[in-house]
mmCIF file of C-alpha atoms in Angstrom:
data_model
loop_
_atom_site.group_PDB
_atom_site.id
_atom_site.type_symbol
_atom_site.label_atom_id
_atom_site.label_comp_id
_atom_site.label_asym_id
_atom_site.label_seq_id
_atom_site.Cartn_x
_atom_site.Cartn_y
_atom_site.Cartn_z
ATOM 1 C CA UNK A 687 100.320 -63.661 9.907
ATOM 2 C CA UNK A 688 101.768 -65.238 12.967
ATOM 3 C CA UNK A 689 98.551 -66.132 15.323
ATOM 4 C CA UNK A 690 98.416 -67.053 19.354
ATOM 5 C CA UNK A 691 97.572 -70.571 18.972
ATOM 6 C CA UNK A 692 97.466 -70.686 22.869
ATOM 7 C CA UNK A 693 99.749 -72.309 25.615
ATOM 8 C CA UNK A 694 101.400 -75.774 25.541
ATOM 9 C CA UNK A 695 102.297 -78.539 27.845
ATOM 10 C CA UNK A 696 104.911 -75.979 29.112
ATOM 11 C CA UNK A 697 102.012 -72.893 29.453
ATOM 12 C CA UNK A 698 104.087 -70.955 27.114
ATOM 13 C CA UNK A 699 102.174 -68.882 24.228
ATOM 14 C CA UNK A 700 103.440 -71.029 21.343
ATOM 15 C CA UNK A 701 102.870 -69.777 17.715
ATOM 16 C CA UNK A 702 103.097 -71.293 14.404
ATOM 17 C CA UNK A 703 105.918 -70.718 11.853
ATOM 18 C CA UNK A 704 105.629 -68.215 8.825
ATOM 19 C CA UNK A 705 106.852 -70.649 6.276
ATOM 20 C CA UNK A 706 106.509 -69.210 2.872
ATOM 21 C CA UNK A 707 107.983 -71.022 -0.730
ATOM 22 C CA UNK A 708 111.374 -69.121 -2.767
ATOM 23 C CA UNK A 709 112.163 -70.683 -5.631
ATOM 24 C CA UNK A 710 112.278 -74.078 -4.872
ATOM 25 C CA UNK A 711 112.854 -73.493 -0.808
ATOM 26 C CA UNK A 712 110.422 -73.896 1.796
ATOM 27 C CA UNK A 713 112.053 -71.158 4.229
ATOM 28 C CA UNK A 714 111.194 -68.806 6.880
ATOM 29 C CA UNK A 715 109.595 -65.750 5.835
ATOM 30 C CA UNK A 716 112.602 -63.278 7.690
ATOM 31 C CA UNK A 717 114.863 -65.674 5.132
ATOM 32 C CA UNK A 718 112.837 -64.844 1.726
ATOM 33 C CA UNK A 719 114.596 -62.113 0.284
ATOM 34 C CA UNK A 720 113.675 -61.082 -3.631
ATOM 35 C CA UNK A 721 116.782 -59.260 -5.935
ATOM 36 C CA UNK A 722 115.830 -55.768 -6.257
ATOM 37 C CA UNK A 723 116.653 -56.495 -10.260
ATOM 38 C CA UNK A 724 113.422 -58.761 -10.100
ATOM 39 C CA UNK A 725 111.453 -57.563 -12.928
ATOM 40 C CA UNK A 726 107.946 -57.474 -10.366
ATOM 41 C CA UNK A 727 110.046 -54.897 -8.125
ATOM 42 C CA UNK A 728 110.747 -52.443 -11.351
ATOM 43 C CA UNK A 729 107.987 -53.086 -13.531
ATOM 44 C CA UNK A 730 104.814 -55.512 -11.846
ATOM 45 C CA UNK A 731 106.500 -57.499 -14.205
ATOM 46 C CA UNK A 732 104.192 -60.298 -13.056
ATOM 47 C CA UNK A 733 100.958 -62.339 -12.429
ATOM 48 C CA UNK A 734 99.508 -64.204 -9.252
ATOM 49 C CA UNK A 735 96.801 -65.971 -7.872
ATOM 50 C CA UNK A 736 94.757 -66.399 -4.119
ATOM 51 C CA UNK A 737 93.511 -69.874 -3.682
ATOM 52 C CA UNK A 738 90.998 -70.349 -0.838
ATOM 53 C CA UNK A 739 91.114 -73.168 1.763
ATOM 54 C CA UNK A 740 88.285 -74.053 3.346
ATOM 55 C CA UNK A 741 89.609 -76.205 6.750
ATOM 56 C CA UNK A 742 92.335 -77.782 4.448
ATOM 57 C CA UNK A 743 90.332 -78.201 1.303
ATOM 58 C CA UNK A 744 90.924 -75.522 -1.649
ATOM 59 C CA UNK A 745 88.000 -74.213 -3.369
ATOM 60 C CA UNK A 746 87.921 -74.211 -7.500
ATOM 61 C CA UNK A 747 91.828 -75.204 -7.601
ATOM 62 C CA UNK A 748 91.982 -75.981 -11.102
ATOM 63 C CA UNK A 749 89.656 -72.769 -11.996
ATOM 64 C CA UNK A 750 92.277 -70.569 -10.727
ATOM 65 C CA UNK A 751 95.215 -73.081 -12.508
ATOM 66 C CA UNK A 752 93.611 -72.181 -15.778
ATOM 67 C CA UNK A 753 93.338 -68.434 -14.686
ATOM 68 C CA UNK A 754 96.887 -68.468 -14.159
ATOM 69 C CA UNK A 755 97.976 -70.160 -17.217
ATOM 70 C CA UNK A 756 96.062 -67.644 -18.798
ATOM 71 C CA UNK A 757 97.607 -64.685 -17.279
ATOM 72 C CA UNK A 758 101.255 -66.331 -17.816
ATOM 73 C CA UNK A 759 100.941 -67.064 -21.651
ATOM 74 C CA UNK A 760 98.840 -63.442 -21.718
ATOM 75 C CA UNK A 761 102.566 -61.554 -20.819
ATOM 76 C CA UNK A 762 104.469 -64.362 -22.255
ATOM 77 C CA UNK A 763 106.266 -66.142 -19.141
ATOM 78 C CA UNK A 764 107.058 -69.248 -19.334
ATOM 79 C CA UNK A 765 106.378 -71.355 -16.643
ATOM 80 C CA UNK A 766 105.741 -74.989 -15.487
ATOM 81 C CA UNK A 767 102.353 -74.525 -13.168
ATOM 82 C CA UNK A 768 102.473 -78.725 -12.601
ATOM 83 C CA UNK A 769 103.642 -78.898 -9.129
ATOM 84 C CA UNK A 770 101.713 -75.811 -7.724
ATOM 85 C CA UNK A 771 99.343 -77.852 -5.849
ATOM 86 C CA UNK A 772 101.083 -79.585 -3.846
ATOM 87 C CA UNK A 773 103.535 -76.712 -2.944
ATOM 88 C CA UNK A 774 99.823 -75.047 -2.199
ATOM 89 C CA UNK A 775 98.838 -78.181 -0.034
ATOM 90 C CA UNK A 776 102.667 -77.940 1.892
ATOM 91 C CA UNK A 777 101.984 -74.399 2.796
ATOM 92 C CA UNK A 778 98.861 -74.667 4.449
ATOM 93 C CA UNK A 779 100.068 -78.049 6.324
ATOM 94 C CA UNK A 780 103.077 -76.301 7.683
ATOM 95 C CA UNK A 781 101.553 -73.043 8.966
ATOM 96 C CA UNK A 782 99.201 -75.336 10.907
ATOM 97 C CA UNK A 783 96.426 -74.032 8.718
ATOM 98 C CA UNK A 784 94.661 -77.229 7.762
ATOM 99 C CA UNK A 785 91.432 -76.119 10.368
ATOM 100 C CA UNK A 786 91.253 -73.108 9.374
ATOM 101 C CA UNK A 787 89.427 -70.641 6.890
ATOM 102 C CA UNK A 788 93.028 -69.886 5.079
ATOM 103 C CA UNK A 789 94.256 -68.677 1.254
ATOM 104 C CA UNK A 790 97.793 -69.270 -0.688
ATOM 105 C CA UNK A 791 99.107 -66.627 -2.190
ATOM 106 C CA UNK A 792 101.003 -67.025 -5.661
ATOM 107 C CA UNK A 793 102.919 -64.986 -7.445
ATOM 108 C CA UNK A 794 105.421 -65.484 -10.393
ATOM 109 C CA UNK A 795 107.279 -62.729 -11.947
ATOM 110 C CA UNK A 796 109.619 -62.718 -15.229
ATOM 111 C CA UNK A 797 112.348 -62.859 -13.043
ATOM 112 C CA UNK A 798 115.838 -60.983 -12.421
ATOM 113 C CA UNK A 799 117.598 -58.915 -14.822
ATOM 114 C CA UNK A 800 119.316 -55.642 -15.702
ATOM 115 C CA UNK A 801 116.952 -53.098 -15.689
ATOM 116 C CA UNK A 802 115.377 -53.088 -19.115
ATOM 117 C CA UNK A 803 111.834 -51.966 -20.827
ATOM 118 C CA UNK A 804 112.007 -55.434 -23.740
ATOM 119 C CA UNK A 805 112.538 -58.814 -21.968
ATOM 120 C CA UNK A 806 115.149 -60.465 -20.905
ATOM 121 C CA UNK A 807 116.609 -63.472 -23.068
ATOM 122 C CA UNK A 808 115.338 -66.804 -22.392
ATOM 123 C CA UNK A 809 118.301 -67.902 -19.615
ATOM 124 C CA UNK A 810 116.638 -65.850 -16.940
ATOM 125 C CA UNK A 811 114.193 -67.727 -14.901
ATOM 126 C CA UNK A 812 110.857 -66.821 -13.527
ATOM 127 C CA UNK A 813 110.600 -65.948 -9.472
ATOM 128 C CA UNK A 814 108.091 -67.872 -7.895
ATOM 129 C CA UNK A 815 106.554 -66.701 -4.316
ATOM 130 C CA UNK A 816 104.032 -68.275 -2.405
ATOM 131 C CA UNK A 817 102.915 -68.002 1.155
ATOM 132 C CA UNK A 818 100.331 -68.663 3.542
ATOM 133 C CA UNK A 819 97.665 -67.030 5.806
ATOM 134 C CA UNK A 820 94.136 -66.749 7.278
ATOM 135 C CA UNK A 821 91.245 -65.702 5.552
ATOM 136 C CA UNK A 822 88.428 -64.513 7.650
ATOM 137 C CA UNK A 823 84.784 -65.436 6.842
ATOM 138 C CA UNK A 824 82.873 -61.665 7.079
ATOM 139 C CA UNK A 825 80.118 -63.311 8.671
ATOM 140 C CA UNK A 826 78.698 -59.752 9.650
ATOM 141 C CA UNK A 827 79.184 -58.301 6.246
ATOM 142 C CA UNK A 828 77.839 -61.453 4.342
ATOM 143 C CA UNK A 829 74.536 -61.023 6.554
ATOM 144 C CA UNK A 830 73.820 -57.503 7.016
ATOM 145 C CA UNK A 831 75.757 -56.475 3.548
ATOM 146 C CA UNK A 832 77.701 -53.321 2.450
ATOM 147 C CA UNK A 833 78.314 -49.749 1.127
ATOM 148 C CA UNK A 834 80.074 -49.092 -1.569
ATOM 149 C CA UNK A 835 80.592 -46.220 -3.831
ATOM 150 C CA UNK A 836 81.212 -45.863 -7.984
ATOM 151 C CA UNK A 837 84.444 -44.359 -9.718
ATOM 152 C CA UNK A 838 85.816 -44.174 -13.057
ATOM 153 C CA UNK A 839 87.862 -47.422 -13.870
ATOM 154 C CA UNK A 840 91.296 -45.996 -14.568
ATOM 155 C CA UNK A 841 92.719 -48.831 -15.180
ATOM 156 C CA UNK A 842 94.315 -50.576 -18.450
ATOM 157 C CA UNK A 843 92.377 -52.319 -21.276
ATOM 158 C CA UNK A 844 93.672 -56.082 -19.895
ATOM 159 C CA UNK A 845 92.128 -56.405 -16.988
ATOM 160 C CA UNK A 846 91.687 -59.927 -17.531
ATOM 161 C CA UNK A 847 95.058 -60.724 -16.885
ATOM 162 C CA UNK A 848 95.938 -61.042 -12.750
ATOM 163 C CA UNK A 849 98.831 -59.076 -12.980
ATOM 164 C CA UNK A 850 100.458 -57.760 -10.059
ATOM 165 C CA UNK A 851 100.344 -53.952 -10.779
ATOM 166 C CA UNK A 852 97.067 -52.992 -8.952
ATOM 167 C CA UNK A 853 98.115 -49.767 -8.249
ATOM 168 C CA UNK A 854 94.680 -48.120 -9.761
ATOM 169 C CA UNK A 855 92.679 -50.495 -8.004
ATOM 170 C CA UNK A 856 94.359 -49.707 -5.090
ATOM 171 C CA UNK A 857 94.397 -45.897 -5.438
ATOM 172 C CA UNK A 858 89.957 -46.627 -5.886
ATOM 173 C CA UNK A 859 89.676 -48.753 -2.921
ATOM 174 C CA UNK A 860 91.349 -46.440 -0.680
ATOM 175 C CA UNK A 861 89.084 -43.783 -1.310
ATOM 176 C CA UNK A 862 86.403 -46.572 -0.764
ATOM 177 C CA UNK A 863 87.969 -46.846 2.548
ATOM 178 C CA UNK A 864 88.278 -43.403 3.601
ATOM 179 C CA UNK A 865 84.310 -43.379 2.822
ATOM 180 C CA UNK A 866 83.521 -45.707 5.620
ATOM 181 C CA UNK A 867 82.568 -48.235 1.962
ATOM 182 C CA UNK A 868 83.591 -51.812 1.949
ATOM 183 C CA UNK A 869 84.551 -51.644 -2.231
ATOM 184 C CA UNK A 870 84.485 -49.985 -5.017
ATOM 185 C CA UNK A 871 82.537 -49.995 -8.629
ATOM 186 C CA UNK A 872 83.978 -48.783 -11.659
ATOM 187 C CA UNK A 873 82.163 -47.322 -14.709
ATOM 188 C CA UNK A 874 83.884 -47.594 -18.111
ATOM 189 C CA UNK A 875 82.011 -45.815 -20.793
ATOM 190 C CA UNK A 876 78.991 -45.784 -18.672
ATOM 191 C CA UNK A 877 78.995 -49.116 -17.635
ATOM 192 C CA UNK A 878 79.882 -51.024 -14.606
ATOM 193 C CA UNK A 879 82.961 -53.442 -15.438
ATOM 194 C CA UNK A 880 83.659 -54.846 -11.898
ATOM 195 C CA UNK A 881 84.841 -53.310 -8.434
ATOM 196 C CA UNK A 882 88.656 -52.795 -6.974
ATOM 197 C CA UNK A 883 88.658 -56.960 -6.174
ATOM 198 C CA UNK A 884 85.338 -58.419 -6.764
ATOM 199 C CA UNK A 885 82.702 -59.287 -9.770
ATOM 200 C CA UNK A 886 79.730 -57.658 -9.935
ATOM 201 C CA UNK A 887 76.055 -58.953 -9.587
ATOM 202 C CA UNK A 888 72.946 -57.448 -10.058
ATOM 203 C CA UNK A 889 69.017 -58.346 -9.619
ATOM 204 C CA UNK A 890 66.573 -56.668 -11.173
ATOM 205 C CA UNK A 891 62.850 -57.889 -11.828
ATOM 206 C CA UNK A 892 64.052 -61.552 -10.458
ATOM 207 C CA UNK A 893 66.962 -61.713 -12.845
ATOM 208 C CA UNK A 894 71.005 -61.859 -12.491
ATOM 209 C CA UNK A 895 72.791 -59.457 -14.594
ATOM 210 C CA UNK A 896 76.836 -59.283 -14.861
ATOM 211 C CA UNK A 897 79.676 -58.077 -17.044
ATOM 212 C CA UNK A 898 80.510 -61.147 -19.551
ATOM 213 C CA UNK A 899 84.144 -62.109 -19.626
ATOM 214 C CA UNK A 900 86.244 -59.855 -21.747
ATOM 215 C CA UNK A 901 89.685 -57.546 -21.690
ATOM 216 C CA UNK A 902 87.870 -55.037 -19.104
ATOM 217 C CA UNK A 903 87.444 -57.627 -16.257
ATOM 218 C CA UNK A 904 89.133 -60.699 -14.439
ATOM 219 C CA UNK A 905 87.089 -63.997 -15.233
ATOM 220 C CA UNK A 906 86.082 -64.514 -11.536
ATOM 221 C CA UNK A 907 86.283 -68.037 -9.729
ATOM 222 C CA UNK A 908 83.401 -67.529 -7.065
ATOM 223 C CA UNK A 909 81.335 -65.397 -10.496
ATOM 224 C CA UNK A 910 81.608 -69.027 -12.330
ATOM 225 C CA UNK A 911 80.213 -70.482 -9.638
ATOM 226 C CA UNK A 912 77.608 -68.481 -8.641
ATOM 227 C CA UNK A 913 76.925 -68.658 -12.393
ATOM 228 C CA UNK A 914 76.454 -72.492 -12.257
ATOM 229 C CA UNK A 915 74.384 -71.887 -9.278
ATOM 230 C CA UNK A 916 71.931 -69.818 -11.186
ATOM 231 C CA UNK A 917 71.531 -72.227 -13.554
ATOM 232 C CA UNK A 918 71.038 -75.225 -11.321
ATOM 233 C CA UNK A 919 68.426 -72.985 -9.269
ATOM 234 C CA UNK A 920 66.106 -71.775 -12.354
ATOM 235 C CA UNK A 921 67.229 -68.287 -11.294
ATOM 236 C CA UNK A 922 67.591 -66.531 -14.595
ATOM 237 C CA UNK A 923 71.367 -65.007 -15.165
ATOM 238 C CA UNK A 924 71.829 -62.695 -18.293
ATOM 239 C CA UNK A 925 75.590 -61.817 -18.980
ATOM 240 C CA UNK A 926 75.881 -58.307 -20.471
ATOM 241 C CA UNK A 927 77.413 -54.831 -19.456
ATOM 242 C CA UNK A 928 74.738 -52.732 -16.934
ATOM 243 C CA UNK A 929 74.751 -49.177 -17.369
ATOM 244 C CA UNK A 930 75.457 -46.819 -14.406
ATOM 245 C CA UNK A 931 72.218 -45.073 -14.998
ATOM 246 C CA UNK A 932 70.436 -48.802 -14.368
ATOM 247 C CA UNK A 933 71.312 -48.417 -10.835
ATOM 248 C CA UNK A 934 67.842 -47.197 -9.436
ATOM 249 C CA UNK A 935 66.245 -50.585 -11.064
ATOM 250 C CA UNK A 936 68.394 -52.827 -8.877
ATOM 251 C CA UNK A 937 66.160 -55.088 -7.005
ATOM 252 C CA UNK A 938 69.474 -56.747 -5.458
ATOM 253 C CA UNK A 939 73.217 -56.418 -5.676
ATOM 254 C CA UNK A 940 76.137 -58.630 -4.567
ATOM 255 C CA UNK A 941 79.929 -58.939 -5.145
ATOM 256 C CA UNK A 942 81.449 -62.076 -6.065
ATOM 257 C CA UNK A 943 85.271 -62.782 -4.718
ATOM 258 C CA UNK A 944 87.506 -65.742 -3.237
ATOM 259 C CA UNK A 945 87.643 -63.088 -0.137
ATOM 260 C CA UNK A 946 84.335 -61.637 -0.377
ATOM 261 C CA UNK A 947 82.342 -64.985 -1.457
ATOM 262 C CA UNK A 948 79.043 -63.470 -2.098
ATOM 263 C CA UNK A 949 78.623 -60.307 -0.348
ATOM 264 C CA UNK A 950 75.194 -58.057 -0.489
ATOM 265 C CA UNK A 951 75.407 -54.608 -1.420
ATOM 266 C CA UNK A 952 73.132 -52.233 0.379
ATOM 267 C CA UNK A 953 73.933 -49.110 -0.752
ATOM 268 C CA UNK A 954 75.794 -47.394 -3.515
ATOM 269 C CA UNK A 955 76.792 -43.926 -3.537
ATOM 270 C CA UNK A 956 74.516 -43.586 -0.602
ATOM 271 C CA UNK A 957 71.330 -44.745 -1.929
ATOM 272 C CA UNK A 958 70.004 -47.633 -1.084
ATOM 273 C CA UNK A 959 69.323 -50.768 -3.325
ATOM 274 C CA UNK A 960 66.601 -52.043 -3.003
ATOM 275 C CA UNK A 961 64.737 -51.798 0.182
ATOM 276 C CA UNK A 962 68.467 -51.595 2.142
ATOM 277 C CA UNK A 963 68.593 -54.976 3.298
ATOM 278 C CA UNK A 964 69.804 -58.253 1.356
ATOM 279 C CA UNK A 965 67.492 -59.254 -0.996
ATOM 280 C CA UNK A 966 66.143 -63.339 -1.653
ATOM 281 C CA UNK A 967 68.023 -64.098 -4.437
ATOM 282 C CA UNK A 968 71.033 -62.863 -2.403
ATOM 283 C CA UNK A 969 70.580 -65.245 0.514
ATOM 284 C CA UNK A 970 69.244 -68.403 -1.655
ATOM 285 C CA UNK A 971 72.427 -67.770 -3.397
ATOM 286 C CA UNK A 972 74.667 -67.707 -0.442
ATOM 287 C CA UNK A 973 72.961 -70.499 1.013
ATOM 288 C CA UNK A 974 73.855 -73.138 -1.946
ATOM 289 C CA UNK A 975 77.383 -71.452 -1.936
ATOM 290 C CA UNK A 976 77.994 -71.674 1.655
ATOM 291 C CA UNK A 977 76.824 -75.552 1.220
ATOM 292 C CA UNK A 978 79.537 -75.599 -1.463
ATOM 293 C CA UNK A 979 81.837 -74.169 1.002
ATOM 294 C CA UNK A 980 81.326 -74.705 4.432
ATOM 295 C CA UNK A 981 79.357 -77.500 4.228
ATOM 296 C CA UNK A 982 76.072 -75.734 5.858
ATOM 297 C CA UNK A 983 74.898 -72.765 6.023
ATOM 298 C CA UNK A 984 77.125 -70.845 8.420
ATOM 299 C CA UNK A 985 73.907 -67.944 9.545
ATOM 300 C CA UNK A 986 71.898 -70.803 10.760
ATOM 301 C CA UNK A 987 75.014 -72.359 12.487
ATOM 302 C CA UNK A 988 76.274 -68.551 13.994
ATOM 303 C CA UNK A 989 72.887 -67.965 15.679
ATOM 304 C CA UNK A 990 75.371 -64.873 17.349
ATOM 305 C CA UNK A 991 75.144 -62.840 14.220
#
């Protein structure tokens, strides 16, 4: 996380602190030290967010509040979310992130205690972690798009809960990886849920398809938007489950993340959608977003990519 921010008055390299937030300490991050008896260590006992800052500004903050009181009262921990923002607005301010394209990471577990499958009793407090670092824009992926490829989702039946245990999701987007793909789509009961850490979109015949909301997939931030969007544009948007075998009828595809933002897919499996390049309703799409966002639209201000 530490970056060069280059020399000063004395033409030494200076770099900015790692300042991340322990239970009610703003320390460094070589301080922040978690019990191993914290419930997230032996069970993912736990539930977190990623908040996007745009050049100091967060995008959708009280979208992903509501997520998160969602996911807390979803595995019953109790916990006052109140004061979140601010701690959010601290973190970027003193990792000297305020100009840049930055995230907050939260995460709050059920806390420490003896080792036990039940809960705890109520005197054990929840662990709260938060820290701070860059987020990239992909400006080469966002133009020219990406591969991915399709798995079984292995995961559990609440996927709309954030919790911490993304072991299966990692285990999918690994083999993503080792494929030279940028993600990876899963395929419950012949449909496509979502991929390892995005929403899925699809266009076919000049209209948005997606999974609606439900136990099988996060409620995405950006996927509300983007909804919205649709809506505002006259672009029609039709929430229901798309079959793996609709694949060869995709006009268009995109992913939908706070990371990914809205990212064409060009490929899956190895077969192109579409005629292999990012389709309109992709790029009118990202346009209005990036307007949201960035304030422009960042291809017509990058004339290098």
């Amino acid at each position: 996380m530490t970056r060069d921010k280059g020399r000063g008055t004395s033409g030494v390299t200076t770099t900015p602190p790692c300042i991340v937030y322990l239970n009610g300490r703003f320390i460094s991050k070589d301080e922040s030290l978690i019990s191993t008896d914290d419930r997230g260590f032996y069970f993912a006992d736990g539930v977190y967010e990623v908040i996007k800052y745009y050049k100091g500004q967060p995008f959708c903050f009280n979208d992903h509040m509501i997520r998160l009181r969602n996911s807390l009262s979803s595995v019953r921990i109790d916990f006052d979310i109140s004061t979140l923002g601010s701690l959010c607005d601290q973190l970027i301010r003193d990792n000297l992130l305020n100009d840049e394209y930055a995230a907050v990471y939260i995460q709050i577990t059920r806390g420490v205690a003896p080792r036990i499958h039940r809960f705890p009793g109520k005197e054990v407090k929840p662990t709260l972690f938060m820290r701070a670092f860059t987020m990239p824009t992909y400006l080469e992926d966002l133009k020219n798009g990406i591969r991915v490829i399709t798995r079984e989702d292995i995961r559990w039946l609440r996927c709309d809960i954030k919790s911490i245990a993304l072991l299966p999701n990692t285990m999918l987007f690994q083999e993503a990886v080792e494929l030279e793909a940028g993600e990876c789509f899963l395929l419950r009961n012949g449909n496509y849920t979502e991929a390892t850490h995005s929403n899925i979109m699809a266009v076919m015949a000049g209209k948005v398809y997606t999974h609606p909301d439900s136990n099988l997939i996060l409620p995405g931030i950006t996927k509300k938007v983007l909804i919205r969007l649709c809506t505002e544009l006259g672009i029609p948007l039709i929430e229901r489950p798309v079959a793996g075998n609709e694949t060869d009828h995709f006009d268009e595809c995109f992913i939908t993340g706070t990371g990914s933002e809205i990212m064409p897919v060009i490929s899956i499996d190895g077969v192109a959608v579409g005629n292999g390049k990012p389709g309109p309703v992709t790029k009118r799409l990202q346009t209005e977003f990036f307007k949201l966002t960035y304030g422009n639209d960042i291809f017509i201000h990058n004339p290098q990519i």
